[in-house]
JSON list of C-alpha atoms and ligand atoms in Angstrom, two decimals:
[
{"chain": "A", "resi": 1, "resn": "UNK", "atom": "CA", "xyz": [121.29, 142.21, 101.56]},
{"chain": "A", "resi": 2, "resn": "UNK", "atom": "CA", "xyz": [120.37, 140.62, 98.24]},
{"chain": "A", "resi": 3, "resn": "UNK", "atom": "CA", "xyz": [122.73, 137.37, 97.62]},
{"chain": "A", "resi": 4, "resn": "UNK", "atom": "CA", "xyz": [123.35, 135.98, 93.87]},
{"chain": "A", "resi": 5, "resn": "UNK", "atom": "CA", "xyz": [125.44, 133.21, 93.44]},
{"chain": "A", "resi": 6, "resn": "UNK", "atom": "CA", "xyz": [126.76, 134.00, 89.29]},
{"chain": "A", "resi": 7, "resn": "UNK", "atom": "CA", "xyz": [130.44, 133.94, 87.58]},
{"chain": "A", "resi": 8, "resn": "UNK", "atom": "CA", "xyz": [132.55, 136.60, 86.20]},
{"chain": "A", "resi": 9, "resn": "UNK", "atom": "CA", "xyz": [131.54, 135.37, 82.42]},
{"chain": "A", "resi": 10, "resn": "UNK", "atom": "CA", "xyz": [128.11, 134.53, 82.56]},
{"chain": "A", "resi": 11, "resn": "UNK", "atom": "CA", "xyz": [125.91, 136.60, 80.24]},
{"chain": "A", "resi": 12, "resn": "UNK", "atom": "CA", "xyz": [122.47, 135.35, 82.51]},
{"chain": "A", "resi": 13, "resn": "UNK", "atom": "CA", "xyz": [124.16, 136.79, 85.99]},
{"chain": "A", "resi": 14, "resn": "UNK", "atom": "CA", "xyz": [125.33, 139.84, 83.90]},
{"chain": "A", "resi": 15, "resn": "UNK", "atom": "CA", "xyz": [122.11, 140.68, 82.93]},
{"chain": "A", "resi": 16, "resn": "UNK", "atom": "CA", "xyz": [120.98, 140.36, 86.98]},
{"chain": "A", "resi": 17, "resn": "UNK", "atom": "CA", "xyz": [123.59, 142.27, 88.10]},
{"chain": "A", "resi": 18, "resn": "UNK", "atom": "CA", "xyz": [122.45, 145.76, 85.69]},
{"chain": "A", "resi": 19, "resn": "UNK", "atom": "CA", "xyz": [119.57, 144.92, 86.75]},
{"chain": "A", "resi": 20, "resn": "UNK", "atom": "CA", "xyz": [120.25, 145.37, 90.14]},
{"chain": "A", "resi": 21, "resn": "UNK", "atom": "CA", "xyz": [122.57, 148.22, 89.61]},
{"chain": "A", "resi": 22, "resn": "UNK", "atom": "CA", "xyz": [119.84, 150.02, 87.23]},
{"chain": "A", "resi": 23, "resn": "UNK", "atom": "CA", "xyz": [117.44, 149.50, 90.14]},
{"chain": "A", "resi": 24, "resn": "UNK", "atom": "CA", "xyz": [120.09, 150.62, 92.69]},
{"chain": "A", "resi": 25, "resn": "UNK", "atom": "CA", "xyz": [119.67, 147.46, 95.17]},
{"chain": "A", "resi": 26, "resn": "UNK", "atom": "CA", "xyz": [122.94, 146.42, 97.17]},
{"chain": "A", "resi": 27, "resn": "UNK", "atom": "CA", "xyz": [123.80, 143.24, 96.29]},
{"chain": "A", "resi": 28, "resn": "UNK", "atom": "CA", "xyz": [126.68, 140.38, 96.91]},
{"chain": "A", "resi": 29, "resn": "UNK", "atom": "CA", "xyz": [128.10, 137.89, 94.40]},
{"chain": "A", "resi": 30, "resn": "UNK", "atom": "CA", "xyz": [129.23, 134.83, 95.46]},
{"chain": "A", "resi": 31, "resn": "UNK", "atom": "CA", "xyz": [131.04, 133.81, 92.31]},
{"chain": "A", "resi": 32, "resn": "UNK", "atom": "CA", "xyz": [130.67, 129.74, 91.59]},
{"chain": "A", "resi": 33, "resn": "UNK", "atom": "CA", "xyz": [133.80, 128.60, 88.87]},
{"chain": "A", "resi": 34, "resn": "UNK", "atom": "CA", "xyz": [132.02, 127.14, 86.23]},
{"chain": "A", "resi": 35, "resn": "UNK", "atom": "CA", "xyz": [135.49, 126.92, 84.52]},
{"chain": "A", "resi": 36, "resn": "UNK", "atom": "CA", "xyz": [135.92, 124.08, 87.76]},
{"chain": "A", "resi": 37, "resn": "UNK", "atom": "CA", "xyz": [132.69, 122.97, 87.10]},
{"chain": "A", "resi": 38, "resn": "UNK", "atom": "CA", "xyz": [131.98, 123.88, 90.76]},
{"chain": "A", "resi": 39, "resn": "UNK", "atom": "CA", "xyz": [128.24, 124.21, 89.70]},
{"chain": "A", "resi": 40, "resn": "UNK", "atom": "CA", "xyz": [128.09, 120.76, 89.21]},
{"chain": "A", "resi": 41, "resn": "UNK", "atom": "CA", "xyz": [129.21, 120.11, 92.77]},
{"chain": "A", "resi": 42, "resn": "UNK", "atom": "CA", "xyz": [127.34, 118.96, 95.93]},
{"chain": "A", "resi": 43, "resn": "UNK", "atom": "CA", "xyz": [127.36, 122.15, 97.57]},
{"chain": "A", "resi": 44, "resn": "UNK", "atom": "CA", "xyz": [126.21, 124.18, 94.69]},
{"chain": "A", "resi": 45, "resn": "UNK", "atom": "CA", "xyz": [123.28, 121.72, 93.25]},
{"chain": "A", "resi": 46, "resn": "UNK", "atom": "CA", "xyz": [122.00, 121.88, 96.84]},
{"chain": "A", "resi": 47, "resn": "UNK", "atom": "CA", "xyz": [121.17, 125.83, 96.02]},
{"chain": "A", "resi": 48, "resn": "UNK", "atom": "CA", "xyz": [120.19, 125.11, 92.58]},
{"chain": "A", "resi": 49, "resn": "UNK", "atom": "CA", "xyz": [119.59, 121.67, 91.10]},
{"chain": "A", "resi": 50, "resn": "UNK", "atom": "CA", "xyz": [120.11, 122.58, 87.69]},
{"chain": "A", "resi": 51, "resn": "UNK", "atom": "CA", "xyz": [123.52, 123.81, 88.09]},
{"chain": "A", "resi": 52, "resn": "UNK", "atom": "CA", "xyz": [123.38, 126.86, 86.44]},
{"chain": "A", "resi": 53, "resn": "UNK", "atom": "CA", "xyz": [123.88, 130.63, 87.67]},
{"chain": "A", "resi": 54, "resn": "UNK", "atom": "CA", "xyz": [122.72, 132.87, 89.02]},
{"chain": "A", "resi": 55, "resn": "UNK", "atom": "CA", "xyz": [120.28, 132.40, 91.72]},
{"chain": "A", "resi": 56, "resn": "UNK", "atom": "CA", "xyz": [119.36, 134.72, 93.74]},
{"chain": "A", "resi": 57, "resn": "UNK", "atom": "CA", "xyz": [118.29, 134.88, 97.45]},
{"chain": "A", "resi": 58, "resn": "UNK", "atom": "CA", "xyz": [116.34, 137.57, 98.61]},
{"chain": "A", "resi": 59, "resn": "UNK", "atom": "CA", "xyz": [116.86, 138.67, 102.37]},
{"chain": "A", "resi": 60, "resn": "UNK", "atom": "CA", "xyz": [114.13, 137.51, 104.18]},
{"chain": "A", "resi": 61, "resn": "UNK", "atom": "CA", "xyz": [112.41, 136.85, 101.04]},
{"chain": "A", "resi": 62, "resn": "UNK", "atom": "CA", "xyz": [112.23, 133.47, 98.17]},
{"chain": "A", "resi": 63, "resn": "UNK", "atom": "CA", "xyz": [115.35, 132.24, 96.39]},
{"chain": "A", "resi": 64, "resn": "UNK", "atom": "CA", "xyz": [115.02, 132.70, 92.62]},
{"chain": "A", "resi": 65, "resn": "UNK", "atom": "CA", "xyz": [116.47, 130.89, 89.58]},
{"chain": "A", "resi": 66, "resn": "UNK", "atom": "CA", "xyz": [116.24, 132.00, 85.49]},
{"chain": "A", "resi": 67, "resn": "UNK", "atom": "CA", "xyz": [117.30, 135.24, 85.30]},
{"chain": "A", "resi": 68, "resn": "UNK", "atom": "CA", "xyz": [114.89, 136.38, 82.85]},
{"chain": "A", "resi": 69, "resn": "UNK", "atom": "CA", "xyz": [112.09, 135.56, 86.30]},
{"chain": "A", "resi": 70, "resn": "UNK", "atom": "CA", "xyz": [114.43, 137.25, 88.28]},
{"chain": "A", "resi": 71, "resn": "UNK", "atom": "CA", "xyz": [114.42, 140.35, 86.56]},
{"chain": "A", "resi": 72, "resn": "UNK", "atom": "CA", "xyz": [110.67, 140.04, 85.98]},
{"chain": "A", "resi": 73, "resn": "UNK", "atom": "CA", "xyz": [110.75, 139.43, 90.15]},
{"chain": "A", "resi": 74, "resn": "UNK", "atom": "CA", "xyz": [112.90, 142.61, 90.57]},
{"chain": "A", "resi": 75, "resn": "UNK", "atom": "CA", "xyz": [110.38, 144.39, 88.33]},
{"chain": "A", "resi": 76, "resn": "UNK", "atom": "CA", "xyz": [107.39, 143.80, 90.00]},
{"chain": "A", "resi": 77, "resn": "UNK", "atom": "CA", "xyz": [108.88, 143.99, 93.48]},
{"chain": "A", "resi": 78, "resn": "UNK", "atom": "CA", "xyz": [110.73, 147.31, 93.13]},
{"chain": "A", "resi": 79, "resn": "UNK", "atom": "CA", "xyz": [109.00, 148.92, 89.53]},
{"chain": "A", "resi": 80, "resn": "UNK", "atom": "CA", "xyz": [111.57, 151.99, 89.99]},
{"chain": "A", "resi": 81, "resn": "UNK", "atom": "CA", "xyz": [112.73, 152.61, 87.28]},
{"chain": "A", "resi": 82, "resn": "UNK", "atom": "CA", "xyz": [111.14, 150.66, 85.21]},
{"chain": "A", "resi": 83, "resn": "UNK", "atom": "CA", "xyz": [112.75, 147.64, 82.84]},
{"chain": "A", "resi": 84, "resn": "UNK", "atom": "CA", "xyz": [109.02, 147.35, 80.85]},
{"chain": "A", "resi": 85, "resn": "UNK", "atom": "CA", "xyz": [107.68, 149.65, 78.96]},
{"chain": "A", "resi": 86, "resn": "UNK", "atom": "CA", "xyz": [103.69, 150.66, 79.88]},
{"chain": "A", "resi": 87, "resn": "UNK", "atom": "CA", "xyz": [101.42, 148.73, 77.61]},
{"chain": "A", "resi": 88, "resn": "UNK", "atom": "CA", "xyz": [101.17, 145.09, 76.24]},
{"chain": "A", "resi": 89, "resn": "UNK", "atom": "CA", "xyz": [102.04, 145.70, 73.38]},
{"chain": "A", "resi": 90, "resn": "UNK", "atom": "CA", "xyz": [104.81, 147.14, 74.18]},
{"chain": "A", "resi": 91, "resn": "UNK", "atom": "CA", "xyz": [105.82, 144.63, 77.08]},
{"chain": "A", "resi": 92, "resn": "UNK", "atom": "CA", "xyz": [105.06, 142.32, 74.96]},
{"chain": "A", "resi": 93, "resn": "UNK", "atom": "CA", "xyz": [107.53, 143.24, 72.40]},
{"chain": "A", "resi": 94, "resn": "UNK", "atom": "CA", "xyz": [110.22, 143.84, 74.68]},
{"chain": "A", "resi": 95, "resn": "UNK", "atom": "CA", "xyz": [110.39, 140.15, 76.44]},
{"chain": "A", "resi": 96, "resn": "UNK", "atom": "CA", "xyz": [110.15, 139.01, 72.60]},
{"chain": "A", "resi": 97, "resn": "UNK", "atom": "CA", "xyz": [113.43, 140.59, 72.12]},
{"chain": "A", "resi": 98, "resn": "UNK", "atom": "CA", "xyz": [114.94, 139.83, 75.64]},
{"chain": "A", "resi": 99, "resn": "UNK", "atom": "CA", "xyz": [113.87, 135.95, 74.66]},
{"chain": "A", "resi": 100, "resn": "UNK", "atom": "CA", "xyz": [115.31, 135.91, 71.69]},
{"chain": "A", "resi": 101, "resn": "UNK", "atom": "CA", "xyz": [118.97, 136.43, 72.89]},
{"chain": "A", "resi": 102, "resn": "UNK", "atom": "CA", "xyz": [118.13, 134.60, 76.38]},
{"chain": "A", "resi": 103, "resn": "UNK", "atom": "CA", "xyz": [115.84, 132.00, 75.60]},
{"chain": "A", "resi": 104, "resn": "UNK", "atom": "CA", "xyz": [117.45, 131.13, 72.17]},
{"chain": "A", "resi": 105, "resn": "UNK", "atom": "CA", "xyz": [120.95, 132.27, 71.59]},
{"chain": "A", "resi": 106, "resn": "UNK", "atom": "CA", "xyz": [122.71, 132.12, 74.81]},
{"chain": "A", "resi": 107, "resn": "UNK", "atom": "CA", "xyz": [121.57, 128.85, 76.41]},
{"chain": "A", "resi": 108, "resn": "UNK", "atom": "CA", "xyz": [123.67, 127.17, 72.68]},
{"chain": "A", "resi": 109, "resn": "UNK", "atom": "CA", "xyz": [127.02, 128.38, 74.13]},
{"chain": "A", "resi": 110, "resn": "UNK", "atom": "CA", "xyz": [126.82, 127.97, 77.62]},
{"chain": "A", "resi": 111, "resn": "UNK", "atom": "CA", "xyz": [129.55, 125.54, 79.65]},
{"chain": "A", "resi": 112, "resn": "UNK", "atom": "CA", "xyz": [127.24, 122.17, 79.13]},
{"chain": "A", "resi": 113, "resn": "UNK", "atom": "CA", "xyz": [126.82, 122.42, 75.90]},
{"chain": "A", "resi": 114, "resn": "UNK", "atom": "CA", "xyz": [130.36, 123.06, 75.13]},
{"chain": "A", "resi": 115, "resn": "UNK", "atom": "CA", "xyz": [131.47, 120.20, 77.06]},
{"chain": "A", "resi": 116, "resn": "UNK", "atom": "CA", "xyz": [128.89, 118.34, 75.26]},
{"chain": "A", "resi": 117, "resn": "UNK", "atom": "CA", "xyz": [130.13, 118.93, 72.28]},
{"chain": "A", "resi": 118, "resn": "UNK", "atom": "CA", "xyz": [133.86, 118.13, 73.20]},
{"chain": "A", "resi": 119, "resn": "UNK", "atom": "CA", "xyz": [133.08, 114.71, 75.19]},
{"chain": "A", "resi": 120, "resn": "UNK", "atom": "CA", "xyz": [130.58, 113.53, 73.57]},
{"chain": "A", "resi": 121, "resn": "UNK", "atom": "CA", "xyz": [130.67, 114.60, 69.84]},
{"chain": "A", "resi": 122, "resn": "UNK", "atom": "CA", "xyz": [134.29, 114.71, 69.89]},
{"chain": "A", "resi": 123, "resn": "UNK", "atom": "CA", "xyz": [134.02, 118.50, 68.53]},
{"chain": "A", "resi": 124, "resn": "UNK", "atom": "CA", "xyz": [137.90, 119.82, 68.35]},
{"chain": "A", "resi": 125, "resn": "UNK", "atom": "CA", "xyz": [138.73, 123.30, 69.99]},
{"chain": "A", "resi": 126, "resn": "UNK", "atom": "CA", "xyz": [138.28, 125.11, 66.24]},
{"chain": "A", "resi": 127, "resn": "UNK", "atom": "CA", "xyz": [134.99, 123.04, 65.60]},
{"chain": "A", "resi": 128, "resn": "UNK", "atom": "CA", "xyz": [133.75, 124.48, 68.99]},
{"chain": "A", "resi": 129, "resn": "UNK", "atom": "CA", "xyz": [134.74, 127.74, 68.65]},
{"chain": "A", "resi": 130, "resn": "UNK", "atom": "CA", "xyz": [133.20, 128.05, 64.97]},
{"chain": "A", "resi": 131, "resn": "UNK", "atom": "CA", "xyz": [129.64, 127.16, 66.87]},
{"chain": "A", "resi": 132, "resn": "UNK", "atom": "CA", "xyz": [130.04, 129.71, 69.41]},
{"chain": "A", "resi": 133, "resn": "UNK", "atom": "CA", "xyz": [130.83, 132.26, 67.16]},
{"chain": "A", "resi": 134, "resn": "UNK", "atom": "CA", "xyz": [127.60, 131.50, 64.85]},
{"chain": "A", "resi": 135, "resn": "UNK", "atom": "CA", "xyz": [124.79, 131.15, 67.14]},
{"chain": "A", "resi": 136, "resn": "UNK", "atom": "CA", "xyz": [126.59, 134.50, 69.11]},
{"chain": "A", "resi": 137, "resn": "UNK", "atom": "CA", "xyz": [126.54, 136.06, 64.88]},
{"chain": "A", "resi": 138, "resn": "UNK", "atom": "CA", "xyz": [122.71, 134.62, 64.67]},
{"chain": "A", "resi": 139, "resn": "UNK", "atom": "CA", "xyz": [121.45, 136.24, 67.23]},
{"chain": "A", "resi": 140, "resn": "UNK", "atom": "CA", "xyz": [122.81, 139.76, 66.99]},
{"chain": "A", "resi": 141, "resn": "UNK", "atom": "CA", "xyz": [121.80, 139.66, 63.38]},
{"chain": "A", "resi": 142, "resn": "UNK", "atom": "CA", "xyz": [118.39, 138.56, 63.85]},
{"chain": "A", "resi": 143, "resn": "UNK", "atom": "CA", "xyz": [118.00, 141.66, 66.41]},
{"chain": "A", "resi": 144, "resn": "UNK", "atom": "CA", "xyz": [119.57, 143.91, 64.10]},
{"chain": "A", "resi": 145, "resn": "UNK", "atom": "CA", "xyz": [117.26, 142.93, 61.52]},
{"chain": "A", "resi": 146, "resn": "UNK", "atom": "CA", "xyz": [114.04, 143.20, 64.63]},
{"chain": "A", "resi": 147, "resn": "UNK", "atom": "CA", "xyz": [115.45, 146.66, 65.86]},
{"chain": "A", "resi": 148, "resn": "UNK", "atom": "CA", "xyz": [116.33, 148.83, 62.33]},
{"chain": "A", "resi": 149, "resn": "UNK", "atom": "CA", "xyz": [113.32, 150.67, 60.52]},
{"chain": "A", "resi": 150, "resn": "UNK", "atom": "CA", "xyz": [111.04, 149.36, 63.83]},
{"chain": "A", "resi": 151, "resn": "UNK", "atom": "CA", "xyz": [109.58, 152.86, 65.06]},
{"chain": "A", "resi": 152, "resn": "UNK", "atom": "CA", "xyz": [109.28, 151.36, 68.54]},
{"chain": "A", "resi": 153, "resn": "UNK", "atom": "CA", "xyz": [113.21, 150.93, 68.06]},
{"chain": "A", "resi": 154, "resn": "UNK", "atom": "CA", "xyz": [115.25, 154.51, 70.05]},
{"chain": "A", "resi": 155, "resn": "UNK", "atom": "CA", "xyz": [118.43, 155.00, 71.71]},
{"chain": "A", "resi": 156, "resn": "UNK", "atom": "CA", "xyz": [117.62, 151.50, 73.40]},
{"chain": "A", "resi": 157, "resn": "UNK", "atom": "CA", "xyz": [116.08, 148.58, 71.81]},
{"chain": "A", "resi": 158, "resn": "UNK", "atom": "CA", "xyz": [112.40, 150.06, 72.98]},
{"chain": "A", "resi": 159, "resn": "UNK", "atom": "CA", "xyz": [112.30, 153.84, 73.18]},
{"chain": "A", "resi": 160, "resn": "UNK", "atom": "CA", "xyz": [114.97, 156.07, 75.50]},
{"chain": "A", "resi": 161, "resn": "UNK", "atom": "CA", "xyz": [115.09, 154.09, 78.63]},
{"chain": "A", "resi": 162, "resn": "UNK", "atom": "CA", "xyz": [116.93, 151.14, 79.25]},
{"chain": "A", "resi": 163, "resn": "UNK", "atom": "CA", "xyz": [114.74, 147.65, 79.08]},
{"chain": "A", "resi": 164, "resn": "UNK", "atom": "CA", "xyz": [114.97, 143.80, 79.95]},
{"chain": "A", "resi": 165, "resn": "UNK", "atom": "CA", "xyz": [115.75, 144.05, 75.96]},
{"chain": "A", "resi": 166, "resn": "UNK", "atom": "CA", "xyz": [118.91, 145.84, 76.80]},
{"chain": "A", "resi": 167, "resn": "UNK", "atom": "CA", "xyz": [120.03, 144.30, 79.10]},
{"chain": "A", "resi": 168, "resn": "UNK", "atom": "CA", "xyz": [119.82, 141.00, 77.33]},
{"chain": "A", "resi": 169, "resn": "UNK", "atom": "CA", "xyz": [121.11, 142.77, 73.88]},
{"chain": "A", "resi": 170, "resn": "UNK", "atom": "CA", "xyz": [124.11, 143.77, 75.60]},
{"chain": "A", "resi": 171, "resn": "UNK", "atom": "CA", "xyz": [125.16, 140.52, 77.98]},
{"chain": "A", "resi": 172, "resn": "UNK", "atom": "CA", "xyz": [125.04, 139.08, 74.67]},
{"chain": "A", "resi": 173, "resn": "UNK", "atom": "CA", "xyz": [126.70, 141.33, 72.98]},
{"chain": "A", "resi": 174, "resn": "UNK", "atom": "CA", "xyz": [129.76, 142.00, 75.00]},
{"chain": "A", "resi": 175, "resn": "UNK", "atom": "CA", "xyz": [130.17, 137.95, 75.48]},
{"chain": "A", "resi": 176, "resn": "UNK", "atom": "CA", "xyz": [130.08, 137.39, 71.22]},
{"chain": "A", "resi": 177, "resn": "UNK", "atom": "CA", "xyz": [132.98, 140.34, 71.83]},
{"chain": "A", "resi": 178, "resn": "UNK", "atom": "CA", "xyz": [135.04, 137.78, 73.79]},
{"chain": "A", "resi": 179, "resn": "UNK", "atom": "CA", "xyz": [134.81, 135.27, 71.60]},
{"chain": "A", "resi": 180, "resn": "UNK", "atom": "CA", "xyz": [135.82, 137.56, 68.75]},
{"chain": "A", "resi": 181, "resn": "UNK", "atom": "CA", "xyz": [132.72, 137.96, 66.97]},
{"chain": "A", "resi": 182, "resn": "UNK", "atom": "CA", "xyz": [132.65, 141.01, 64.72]},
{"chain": "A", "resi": 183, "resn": "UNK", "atom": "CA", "xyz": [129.25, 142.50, 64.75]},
{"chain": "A", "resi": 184, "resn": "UNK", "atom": "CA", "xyz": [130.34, 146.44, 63.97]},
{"chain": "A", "resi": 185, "resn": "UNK", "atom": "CA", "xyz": [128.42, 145.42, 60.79]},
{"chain": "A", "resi": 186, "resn": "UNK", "atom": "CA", "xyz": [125.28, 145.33, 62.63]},
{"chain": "A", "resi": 187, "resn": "UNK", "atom": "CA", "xyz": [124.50, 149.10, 63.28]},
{"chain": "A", "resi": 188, "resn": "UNK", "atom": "CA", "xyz": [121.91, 149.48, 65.88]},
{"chain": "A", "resi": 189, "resn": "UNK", "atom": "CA", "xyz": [123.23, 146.82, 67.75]},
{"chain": "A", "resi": 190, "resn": "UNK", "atom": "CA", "xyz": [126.22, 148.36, 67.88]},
{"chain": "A", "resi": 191, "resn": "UNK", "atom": "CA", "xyz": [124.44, 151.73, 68.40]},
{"chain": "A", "resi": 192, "resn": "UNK", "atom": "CA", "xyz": [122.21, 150.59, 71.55]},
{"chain": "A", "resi": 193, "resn": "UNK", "atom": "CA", "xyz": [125.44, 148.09, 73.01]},
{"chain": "A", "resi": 194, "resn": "UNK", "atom": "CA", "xyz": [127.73, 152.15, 72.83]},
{"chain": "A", "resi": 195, "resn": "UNK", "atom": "CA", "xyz": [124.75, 153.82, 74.45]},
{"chain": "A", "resi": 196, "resn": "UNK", "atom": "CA", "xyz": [124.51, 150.99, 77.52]},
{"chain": "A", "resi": 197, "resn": "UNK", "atom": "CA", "xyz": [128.32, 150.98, 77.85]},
{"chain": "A", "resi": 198, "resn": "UNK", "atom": "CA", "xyz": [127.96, 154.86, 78.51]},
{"chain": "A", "resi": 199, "resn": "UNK", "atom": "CA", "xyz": [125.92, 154.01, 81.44]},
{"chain": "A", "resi": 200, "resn": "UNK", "atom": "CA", "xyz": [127.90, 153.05, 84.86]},
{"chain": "A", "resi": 201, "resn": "UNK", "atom": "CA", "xyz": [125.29, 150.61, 85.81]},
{"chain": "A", "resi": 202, "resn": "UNK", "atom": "CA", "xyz": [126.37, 149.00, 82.59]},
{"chain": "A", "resi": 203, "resn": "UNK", "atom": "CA", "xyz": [129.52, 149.25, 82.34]},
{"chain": "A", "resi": 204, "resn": "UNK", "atom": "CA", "xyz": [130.78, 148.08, 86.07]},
{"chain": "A", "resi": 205, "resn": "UNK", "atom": "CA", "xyz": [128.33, 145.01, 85.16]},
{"chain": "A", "resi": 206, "resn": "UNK", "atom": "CA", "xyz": [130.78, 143.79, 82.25]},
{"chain": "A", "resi": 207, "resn": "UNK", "atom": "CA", "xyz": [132.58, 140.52, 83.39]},
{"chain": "A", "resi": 208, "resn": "UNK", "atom": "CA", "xyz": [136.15, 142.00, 82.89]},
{"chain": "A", "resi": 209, "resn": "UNK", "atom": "CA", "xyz": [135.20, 143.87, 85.59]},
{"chain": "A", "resi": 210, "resn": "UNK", "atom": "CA", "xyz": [134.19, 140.78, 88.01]},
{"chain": "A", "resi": 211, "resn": "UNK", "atom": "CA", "xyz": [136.32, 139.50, 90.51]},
{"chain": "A", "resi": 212, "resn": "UNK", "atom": "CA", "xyz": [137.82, 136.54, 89.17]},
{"chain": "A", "resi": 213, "resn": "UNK", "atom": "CA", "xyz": [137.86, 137.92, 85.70]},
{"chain": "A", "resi": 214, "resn": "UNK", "atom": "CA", "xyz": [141.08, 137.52, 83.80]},
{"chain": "A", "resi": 215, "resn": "UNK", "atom": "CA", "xyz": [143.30, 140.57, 82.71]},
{"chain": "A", "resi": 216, "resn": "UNK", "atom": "CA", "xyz": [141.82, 139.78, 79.37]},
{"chain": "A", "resi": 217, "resn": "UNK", "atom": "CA", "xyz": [140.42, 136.84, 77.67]},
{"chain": "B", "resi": 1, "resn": "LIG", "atom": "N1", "xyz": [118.12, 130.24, 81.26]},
{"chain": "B", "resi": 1, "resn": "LIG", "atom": "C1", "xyz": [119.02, 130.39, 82.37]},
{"chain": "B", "resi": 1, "resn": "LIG", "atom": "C2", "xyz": [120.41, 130.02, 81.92]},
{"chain": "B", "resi": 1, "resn": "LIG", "atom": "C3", "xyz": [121.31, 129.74, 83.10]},
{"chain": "B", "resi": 1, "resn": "LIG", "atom": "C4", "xyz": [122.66, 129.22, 82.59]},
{"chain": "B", "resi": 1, "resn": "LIG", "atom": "O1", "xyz": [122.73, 128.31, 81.76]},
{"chain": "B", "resi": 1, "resn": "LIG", "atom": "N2", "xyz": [123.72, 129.86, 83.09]},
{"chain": "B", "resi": 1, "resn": "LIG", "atom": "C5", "xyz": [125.02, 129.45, 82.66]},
{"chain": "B", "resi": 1, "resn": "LIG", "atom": "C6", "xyz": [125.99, 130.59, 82.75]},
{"chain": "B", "resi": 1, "resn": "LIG", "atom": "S1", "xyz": [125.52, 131.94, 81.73]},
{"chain": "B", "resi": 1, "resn": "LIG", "atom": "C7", "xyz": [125.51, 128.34, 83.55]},
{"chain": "B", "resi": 1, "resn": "LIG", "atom": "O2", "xyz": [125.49, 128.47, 84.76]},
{"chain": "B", "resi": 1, "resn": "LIG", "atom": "N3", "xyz": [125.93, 127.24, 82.94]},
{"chain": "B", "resi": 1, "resn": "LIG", "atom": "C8", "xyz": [126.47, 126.13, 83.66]},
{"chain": "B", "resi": 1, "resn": "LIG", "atom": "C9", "xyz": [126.75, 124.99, 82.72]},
{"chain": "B", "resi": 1, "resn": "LIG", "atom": "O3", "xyz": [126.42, 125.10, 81.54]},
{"chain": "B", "resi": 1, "resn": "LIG", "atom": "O4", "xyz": [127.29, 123.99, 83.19]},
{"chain": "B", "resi": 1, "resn": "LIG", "atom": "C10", "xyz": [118.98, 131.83, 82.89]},
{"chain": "B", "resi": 1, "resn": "LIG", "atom": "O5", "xyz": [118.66, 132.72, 82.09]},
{"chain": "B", "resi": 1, "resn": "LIG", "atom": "O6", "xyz": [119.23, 132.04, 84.06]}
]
């Protein structure tokens, strides 16, 4: 049985979990509190020094960090059905999208950061909130802007099938929606995040629908 240690909110274990789901591997989540800070304890920088989820043991196989390797792992060690398109060109425009929101949006809103800005820069609750919501704004609008008029563009973010793009389009996506960003503005954004929700590897990946999640948030 695959292990991944992740939390209920976090857009990088959300994007491992449809992966796993879309690839139909059984899988357990131990869920660390980074609302605690539990990552930052003894116990959990012993699994992963950087304190950050997920990771990802493999039974009988290596324990894996970054999710974007992870899913990269997953691809190359079970390549059915596929998360990359054929061609380099095409591959290679895919992980520029799936880097954009996971190499360059989400890592400005995550839990260090935040506290970062509240202990160290003395950032008030609104202050915080207003950065969240722009770099959450930024990012969808800059892949709106990638995705419309692009040929290469279908009912996902690269053709018909579901791709590491997606899956990183939608984390996103559906975490800006918790912090009440507003992107119905941004059309095929909004387009691909409706046709992933459709899909129940998708949708039972959201974190409402983690244990520990709240009722809402
Ligand atoms: N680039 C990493 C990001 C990992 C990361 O920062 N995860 C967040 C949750 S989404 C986390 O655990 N943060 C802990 C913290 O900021 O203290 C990945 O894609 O796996």
């Amino acid at each position: 049985m695959i292990k991944m240690y992740g939390f209920w909110r976090s857009a990088a274990s959300f994007r491992v979990r449809i992966a796993l789901n879309l690839k139909g591997l059984a899988f357990q989540e131990e869920m660390i509190d980074l609302d605690t800070g539990e990552q930052n304890a003894p116990a959990y920088r012993a699994v992963n020094p950087q304190a950050a989820v997920p990771t990802v043991i493999f039974d009988g196989g290596p324990r894996l960090t970054q999710s974007l390797a992870i899913l990269e792992y997953l691809e190359e060690t079970h390549p059915s059905p596929a998360l990359l398109p054929p061609g380099p060109t095409a591959r290679a425009r895919v992980r520029s999208l799936a880097l954009l929101w996971a190499a360059d949006h989400h890592p400005l809103i995550v839990p260090r950061i935040r506290s970062y800005l509240a202990d160290v820069l003395r950032q008030d609750e609104a202050s915080r909130a207003a950065w969240i919501r722009h770099w959450f704004r930024e990012g969808l609008a800059i892949g709106e802007q990638r995705l419309a008029g692009d040929p290469e563009t279908g009912a996902y973010c690269h053709g018909d099938a579901p791709t590491i793009a997606d899956l990183c389009l939608f984390s996103q996506a559906i975490g800006a929606r918790g912090f009440g960003v507003d992107f119905s503005d941004l059309g095929v954004v909004s387009r691909i995040v409706e046709t992933c929700m459709l899909r129940d590897e998708f949708a039972r990946s959201v974190p409402l629908r983690q244990p520990g999640a709240p009722a809402r948030h």
